[in-house]
Tab-separated table of C-alpha atoms in Angstrom:
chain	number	residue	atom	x	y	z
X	85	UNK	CA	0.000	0.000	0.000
X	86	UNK	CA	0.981	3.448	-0.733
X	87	UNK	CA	2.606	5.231	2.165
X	88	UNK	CA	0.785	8.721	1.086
X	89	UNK	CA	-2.853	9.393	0.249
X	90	UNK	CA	-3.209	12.366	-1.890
X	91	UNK	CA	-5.882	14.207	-2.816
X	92	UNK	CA	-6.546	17.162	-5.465
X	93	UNK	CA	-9.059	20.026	-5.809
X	94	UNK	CA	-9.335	21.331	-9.573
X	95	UNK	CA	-10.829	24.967	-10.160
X	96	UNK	CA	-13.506	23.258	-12.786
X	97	UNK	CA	-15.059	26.829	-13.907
X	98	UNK	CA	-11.231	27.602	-15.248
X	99	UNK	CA	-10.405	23.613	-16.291
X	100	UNK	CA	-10.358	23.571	-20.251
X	101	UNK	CA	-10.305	20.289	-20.558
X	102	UNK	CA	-6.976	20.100	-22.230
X	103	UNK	CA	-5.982	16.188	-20.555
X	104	UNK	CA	-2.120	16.857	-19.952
X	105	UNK	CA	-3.217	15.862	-16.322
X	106	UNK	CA	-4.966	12.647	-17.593
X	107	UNK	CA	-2.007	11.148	-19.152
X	108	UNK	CA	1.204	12.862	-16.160
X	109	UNK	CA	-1.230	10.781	-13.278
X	110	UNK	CA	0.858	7.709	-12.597
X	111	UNK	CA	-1.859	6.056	-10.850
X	112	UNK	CA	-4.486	6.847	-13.251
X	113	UNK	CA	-6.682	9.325	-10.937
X	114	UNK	CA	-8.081	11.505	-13.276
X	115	UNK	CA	-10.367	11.385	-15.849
X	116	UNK	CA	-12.019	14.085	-17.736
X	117	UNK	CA	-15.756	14.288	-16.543
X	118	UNK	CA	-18.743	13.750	-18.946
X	119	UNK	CA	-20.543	16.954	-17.741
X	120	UNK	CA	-19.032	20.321	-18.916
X	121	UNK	CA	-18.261	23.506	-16.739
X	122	UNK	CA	-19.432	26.548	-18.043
X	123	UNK	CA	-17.443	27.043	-20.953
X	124	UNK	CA	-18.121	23.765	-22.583
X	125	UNK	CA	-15.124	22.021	-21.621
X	126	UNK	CA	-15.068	18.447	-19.832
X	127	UNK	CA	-13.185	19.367	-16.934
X	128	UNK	CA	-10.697	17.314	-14.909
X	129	UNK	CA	-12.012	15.252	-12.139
X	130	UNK	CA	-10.509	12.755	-9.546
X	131	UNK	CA	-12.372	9.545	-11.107
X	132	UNK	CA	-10.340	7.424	-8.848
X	133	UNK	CA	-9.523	8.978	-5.327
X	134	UNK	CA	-8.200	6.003	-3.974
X	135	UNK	CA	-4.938	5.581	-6.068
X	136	UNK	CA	-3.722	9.101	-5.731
X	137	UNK	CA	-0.783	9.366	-4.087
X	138	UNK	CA	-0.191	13.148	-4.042
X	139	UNK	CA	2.604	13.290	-6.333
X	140	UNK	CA	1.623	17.065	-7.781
X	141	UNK	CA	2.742	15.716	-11.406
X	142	UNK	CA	-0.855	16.723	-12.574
X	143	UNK	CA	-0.442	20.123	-10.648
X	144	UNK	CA	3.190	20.567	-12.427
X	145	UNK	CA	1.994	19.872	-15.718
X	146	UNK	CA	-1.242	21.784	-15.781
X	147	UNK	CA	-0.992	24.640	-18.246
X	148	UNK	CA	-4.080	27.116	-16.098
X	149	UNK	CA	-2.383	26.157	-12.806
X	150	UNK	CA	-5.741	24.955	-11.629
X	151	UNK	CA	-5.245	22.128	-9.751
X	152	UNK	CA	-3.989	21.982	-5.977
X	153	UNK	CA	-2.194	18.917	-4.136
X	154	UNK	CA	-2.803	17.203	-1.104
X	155	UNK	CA	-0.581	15.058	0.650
X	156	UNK	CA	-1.082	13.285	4.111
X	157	UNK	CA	0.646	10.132	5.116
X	158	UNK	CA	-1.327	6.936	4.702
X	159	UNK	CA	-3.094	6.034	7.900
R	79	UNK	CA	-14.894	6.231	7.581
R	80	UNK	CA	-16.457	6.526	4.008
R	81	UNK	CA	-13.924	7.115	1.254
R	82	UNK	CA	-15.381	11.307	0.598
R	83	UNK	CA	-14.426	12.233	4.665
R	84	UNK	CA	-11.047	10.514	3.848
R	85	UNK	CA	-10.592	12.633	1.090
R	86	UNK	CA	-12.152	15.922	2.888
R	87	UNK	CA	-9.506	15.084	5.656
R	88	UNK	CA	-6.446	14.630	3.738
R	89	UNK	CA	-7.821	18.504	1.784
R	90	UNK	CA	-6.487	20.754	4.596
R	91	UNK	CA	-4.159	23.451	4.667
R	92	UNK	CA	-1.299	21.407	6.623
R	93	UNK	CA	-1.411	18.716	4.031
R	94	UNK	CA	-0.883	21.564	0.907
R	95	UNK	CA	1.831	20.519	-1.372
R	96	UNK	CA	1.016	22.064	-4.674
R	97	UNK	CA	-1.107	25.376	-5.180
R	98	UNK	CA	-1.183	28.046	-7.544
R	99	UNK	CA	1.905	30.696	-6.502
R	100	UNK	CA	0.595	34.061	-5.570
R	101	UNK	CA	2.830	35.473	-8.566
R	102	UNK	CA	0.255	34.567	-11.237
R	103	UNK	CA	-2.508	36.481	-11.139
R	104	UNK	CA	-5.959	35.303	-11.013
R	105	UNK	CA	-7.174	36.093	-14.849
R	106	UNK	CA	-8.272	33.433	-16.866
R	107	UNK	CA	-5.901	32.627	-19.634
R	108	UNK	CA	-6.522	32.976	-23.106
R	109	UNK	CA	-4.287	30.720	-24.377
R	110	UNK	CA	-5.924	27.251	-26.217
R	111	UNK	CA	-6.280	24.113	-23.942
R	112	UNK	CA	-2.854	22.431	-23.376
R	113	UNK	CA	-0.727	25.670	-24.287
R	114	UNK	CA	3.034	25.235	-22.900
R	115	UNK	CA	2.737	29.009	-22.663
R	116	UNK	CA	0.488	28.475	-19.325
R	117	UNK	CA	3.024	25.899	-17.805
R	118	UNK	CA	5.884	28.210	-18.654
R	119	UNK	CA	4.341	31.784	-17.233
R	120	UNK	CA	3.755	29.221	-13.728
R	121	UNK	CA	7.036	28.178	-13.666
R	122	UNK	CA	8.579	31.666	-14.072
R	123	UNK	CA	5.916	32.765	-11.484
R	124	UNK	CA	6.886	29.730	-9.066
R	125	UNK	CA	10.779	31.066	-9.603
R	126	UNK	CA	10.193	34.789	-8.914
R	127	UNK	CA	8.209	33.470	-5.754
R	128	UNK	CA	11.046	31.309	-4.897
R	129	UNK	CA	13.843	33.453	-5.448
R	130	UNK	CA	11.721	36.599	-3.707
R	131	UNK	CA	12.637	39.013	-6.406
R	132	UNK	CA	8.509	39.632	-7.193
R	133	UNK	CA	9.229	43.566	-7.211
R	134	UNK	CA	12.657	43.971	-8.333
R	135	UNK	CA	11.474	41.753	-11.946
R	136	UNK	CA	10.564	43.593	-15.120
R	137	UNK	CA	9.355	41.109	-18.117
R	138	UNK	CA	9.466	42.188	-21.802
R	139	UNK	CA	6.800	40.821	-23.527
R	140	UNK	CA	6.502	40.197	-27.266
R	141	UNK	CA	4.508	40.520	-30.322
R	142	UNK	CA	2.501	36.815	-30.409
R	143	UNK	CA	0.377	34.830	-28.404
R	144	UNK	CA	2.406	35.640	-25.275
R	145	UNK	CA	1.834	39.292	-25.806
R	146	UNK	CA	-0.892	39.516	-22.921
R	147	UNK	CA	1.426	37.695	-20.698
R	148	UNK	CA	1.430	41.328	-18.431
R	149	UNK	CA	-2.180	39.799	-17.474
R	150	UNK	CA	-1.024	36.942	-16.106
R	151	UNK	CA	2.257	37.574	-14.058
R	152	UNK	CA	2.134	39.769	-11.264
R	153	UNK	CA	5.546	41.699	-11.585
R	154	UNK	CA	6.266	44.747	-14.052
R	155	UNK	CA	6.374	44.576	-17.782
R	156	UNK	CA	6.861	46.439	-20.817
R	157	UNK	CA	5.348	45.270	-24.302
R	158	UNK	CA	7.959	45.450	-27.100
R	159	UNK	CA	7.742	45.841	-30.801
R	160	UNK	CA	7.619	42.834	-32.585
R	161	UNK	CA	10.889	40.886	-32.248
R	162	UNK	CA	12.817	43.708	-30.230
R	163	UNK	CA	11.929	42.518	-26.224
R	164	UNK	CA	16.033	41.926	-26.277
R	165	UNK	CA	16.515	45.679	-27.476
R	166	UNK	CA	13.880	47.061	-24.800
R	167	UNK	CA	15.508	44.525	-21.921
R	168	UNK	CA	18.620	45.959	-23.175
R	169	UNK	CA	18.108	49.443	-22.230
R	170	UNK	CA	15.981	48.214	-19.327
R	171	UNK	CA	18.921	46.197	-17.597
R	172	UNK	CA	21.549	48.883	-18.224
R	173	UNK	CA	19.315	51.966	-16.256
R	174	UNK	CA	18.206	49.955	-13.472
R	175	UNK	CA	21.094	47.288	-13.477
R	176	UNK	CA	19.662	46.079	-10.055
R	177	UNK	CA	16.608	45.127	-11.591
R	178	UNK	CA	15.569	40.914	-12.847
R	179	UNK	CA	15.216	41.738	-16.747
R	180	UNK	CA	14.259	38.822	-19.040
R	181	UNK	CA	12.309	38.307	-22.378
R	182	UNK	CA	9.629	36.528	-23.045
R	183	UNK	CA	9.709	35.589	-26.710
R	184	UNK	CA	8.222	32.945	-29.005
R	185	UNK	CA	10.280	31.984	-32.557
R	186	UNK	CA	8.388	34.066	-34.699
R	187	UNK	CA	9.412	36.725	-32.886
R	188	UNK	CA	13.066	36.006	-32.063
R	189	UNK	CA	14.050	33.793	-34.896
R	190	UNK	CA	12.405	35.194	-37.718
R	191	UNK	CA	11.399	39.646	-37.451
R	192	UNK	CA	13.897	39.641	-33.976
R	193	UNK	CA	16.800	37.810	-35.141
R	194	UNK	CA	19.207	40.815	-35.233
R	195	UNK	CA	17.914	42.019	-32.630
R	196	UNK	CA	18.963	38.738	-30.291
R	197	UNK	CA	22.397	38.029	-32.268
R	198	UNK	CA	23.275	41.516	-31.055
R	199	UNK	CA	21.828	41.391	-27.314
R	200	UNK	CA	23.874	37.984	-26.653
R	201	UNK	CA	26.838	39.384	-28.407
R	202	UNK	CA	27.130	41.670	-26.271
R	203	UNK	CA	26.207	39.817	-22.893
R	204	UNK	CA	23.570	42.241	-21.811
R	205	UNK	CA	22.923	41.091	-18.380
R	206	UNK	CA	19.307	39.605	-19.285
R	207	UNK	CA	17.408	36.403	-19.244
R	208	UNK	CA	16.130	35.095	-22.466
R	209	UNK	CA	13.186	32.879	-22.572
R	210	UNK	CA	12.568	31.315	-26.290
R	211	UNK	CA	9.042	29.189	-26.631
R	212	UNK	CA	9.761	27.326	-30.139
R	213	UNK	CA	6.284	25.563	-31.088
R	214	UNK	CA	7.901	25.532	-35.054
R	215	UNK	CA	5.024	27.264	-36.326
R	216	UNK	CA	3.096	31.052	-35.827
R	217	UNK	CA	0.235	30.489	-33.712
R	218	UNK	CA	-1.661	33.463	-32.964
R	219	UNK	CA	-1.710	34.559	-36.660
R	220	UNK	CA	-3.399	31.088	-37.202
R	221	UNK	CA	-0.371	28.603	-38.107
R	222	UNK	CA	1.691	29.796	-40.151
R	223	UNK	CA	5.486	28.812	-41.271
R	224	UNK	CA	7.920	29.823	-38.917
R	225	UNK	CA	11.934	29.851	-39.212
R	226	UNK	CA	11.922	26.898	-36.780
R	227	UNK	CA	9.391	24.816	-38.929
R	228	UNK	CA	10.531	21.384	-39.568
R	229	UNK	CA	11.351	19.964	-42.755
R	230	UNK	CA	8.094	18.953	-44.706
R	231	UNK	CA	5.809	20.357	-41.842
R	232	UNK	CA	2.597	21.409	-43.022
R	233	UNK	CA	1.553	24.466	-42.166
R	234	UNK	CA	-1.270	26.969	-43.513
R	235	UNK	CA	1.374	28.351	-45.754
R	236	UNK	CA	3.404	25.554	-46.351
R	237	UNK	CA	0.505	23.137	-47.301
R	238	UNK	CA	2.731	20.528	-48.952
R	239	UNK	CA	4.989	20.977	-46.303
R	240	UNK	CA	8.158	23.242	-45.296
R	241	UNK	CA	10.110	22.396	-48.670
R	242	UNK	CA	13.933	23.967	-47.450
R	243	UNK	CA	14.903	23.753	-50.984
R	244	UNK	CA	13.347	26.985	-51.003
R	245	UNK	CA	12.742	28.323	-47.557
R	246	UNK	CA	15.556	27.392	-46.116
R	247	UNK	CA	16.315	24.787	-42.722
R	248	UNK	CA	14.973	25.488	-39.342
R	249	UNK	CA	16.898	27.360	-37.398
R	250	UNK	CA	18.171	26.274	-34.255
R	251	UNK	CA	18.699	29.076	-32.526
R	252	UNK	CA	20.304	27.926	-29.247
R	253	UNK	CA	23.371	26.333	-31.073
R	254	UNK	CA	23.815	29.684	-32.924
R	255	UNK	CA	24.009	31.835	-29.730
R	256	UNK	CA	25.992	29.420	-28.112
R	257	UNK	CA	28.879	30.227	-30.591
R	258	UNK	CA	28.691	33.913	-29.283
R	259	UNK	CA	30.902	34.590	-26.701
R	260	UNK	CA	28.570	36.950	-24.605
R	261	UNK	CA	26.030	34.328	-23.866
R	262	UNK	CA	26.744	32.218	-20.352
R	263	UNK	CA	24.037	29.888	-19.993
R	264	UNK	CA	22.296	27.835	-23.235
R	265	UNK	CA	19.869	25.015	-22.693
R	266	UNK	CA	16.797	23.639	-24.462
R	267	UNK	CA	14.237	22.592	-22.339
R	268	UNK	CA	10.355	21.747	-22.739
R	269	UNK	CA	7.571	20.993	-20.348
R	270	UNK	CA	5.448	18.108	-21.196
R	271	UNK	CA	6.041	16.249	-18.463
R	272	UNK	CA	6.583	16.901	-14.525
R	273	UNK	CA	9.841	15.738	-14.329
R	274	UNK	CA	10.806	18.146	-17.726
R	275	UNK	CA	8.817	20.712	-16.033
R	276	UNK	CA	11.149	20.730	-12.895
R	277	UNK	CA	14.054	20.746	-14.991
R	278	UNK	CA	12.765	23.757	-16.389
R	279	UNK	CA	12.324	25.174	-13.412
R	280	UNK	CA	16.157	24.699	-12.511
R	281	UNK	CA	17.346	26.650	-15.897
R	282	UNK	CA	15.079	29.487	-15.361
R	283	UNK	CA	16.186	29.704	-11.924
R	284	UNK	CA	19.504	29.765	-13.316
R	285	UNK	CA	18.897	32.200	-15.424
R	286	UNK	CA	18.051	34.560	-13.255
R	287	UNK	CA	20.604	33.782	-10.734
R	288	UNK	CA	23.052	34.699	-13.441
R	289	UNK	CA	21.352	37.689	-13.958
R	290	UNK	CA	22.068	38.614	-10.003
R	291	UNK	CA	25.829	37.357	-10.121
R	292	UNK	CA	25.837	40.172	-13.330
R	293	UNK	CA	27.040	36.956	-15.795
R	294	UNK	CA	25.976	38.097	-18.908
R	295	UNK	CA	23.248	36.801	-21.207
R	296	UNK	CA	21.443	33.642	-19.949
R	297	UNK	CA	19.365	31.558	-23.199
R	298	UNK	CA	16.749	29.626	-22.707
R	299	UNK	CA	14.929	27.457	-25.237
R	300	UNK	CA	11.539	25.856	-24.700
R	301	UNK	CA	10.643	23.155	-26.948
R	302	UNK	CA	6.735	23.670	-26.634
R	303	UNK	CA	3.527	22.508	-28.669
R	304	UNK	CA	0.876	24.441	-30.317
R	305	UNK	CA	-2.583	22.054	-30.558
R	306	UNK	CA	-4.312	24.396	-32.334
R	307	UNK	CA	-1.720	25.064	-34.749
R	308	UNK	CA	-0.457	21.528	-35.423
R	309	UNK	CA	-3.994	21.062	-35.338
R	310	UNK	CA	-3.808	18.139	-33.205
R	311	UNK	CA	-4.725	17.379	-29.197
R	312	UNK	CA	-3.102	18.286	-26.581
R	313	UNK	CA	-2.067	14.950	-25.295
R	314	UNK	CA	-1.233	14.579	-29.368
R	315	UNK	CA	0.897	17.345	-29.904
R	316	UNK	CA	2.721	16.508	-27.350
R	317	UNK	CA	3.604	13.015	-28.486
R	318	UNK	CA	4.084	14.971	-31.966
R	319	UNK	CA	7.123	16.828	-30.473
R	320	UNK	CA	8.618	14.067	-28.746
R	321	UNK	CA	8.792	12.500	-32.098
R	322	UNK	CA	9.308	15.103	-34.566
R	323	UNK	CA	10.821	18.207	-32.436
R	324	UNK	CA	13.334	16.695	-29.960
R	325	UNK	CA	15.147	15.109	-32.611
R	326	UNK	CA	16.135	17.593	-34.446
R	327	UNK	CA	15.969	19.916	-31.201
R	328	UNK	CA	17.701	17.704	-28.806
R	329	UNK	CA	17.495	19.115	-25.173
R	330	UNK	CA	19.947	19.764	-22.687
R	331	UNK	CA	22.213	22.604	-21.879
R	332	UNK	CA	24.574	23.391	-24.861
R	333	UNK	CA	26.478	25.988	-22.598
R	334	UNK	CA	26.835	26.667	-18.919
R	335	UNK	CA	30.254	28.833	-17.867
């Protein structure tokens, strides 16, 4: 088992849906959602909360800076 | 405990590793979906925060997409002429040599309408950071040829492809600064991934630590994508440059002294 859990919080009104996050997620957290935000764009989302390990690659790689990291050791 | 109080436990400030820096404003940018222009304005943002240096930094903007980057960073900028930021950081650096001066520039504007203006700035070691985006094509005027188009690239006005027989190679612009003694720092980077995005973070810092040791001119090259222009996805492009781009752009730091 992982010894972090992570957790992210994206900004989904400023998302544009562009995936970079998708694909930098080595444990395959995010997904982009079916629903849109306000501009039309299928926003990130954390499809898979349990995996994420808090890594910030997503957060790194995000071109709109719109995702924050969370990182508390595994309990 | 259900899996949703987990998660609302672990979201709390102690447990903050990542978050937007304070240096980057809160506007919306306008830049397309997966634009390396966005990661690139953060990282510069995250190094000014770093490095504490938000009110001693003055950006020169160019003529291009980038243009509005004044919107974006909080720090003061000036908005050049098309291809002349080095010119403008020039005169900027040598008044208020206390200052952080560095350019913001994409290819059209330093490798094709700028490029005497660069040769000269780096000849002469102005005391400036240089920060090149090459996406190998004009986006904001809707994808045109650039210098730095590859070979047989097709762009809107290269439909067939970027035929050198008559437009000539693409220019690689680090490797022909590096041959000018005034420059002190050359390195191509990009920022597709996290771990290239870090690296980048380490040049620019570099950068403009050489700017505060007064080392001369520091270069650096950003091998970035343009979706819209390549007309291709983000996650796409980027596998488009990995192929096509870092070949005949290899990365790495061509000169550090």
């Amino acid at each position: 088992m992982a010894k972090f859990k992570g957790a992210i919080v994206v900004d989904t009104e400023k998302c544009k849906g562009c995936g970079l996050c998708v694909v930098s997620c080595p444990t395959a957290v995010i997904e982009l959602a079916r629903g849109v935000n306000g501009k039309g764009y299928h926003y990130a989302h954390m499809a898979n909360p349990d995996a994420c390990i808090g890594c910030s690659s997503c957060g790194l790689v995000c071109p709109d800076t719109v995702i924050t990291v969370y990182r508390a050791k595994a309990s | 405990m259900t899996a949703t109080t987990e998660i609302n436990n672990i979201i709390s400030k102690e447990n903050l590793v990542y978050k937007k820096t304070d240096v980057l404003l809160d506007n919306e940018m306008h830049y397309c979906p997966g634009c390396t222009h966005g990661v690139i304005h953060k990282v510069i943002a995250e190094v000014i925060e770093e490095m504490d240096i938000q009110d001693k930094t003055i950006g020169v903007s160019p003529v291009g997409c980038s243009v509005l980057a004044y919107n974006y960073l909080d720090i003061d900028w000036q908005q050049a002429a098309h291809g002349r930021a080095p010119a403008l950081a020039t005169a900027t650096s040598r008044l208020m040599p206390d200052k952080y001066v560095f350019t913001y520039q994409g290819d059209g504007d330093l490798a094709s309408i700028g490029c005497a203006e660069i040769m000269h700035a780096c000849n002469r070691g102005e005391n400036i950071v240089v920060v090149f985006v090459n996406n190998a094509i004009y986006g904001m005027t809707g994808g045109q040829m650039a210098p730095t188009t590859l070979e047989g690239q097709v762009t809107a006005t290269s439909p067939y492809g970027r035929d050198c027989a008559t437009t000539g190679f693409p220019m690689k612009m680090s490797e022909m600064v590096s041959l000018l003694p005034g420059t002190r720092f050359v390195t191509r980077q990009s920022a597709e991934t996290a771990g290239a995005v870090r690296k980048l973070k380490k040049a620019i810092r570099k950068g403009f630590e050489n700017t505060r040791e007064k080392k001369g001119l520091s270069f650096i090259e950003i091998v970035g994508t343009c979706s819209s222009g390549w007309k291709l996805s983000p996650t796409q492009s980027n596998e488009w440059m990995k192929e096509n781009m870092f070949p005949y752009y290899p990365l790495g730091t061509l000169k550090d002294e």
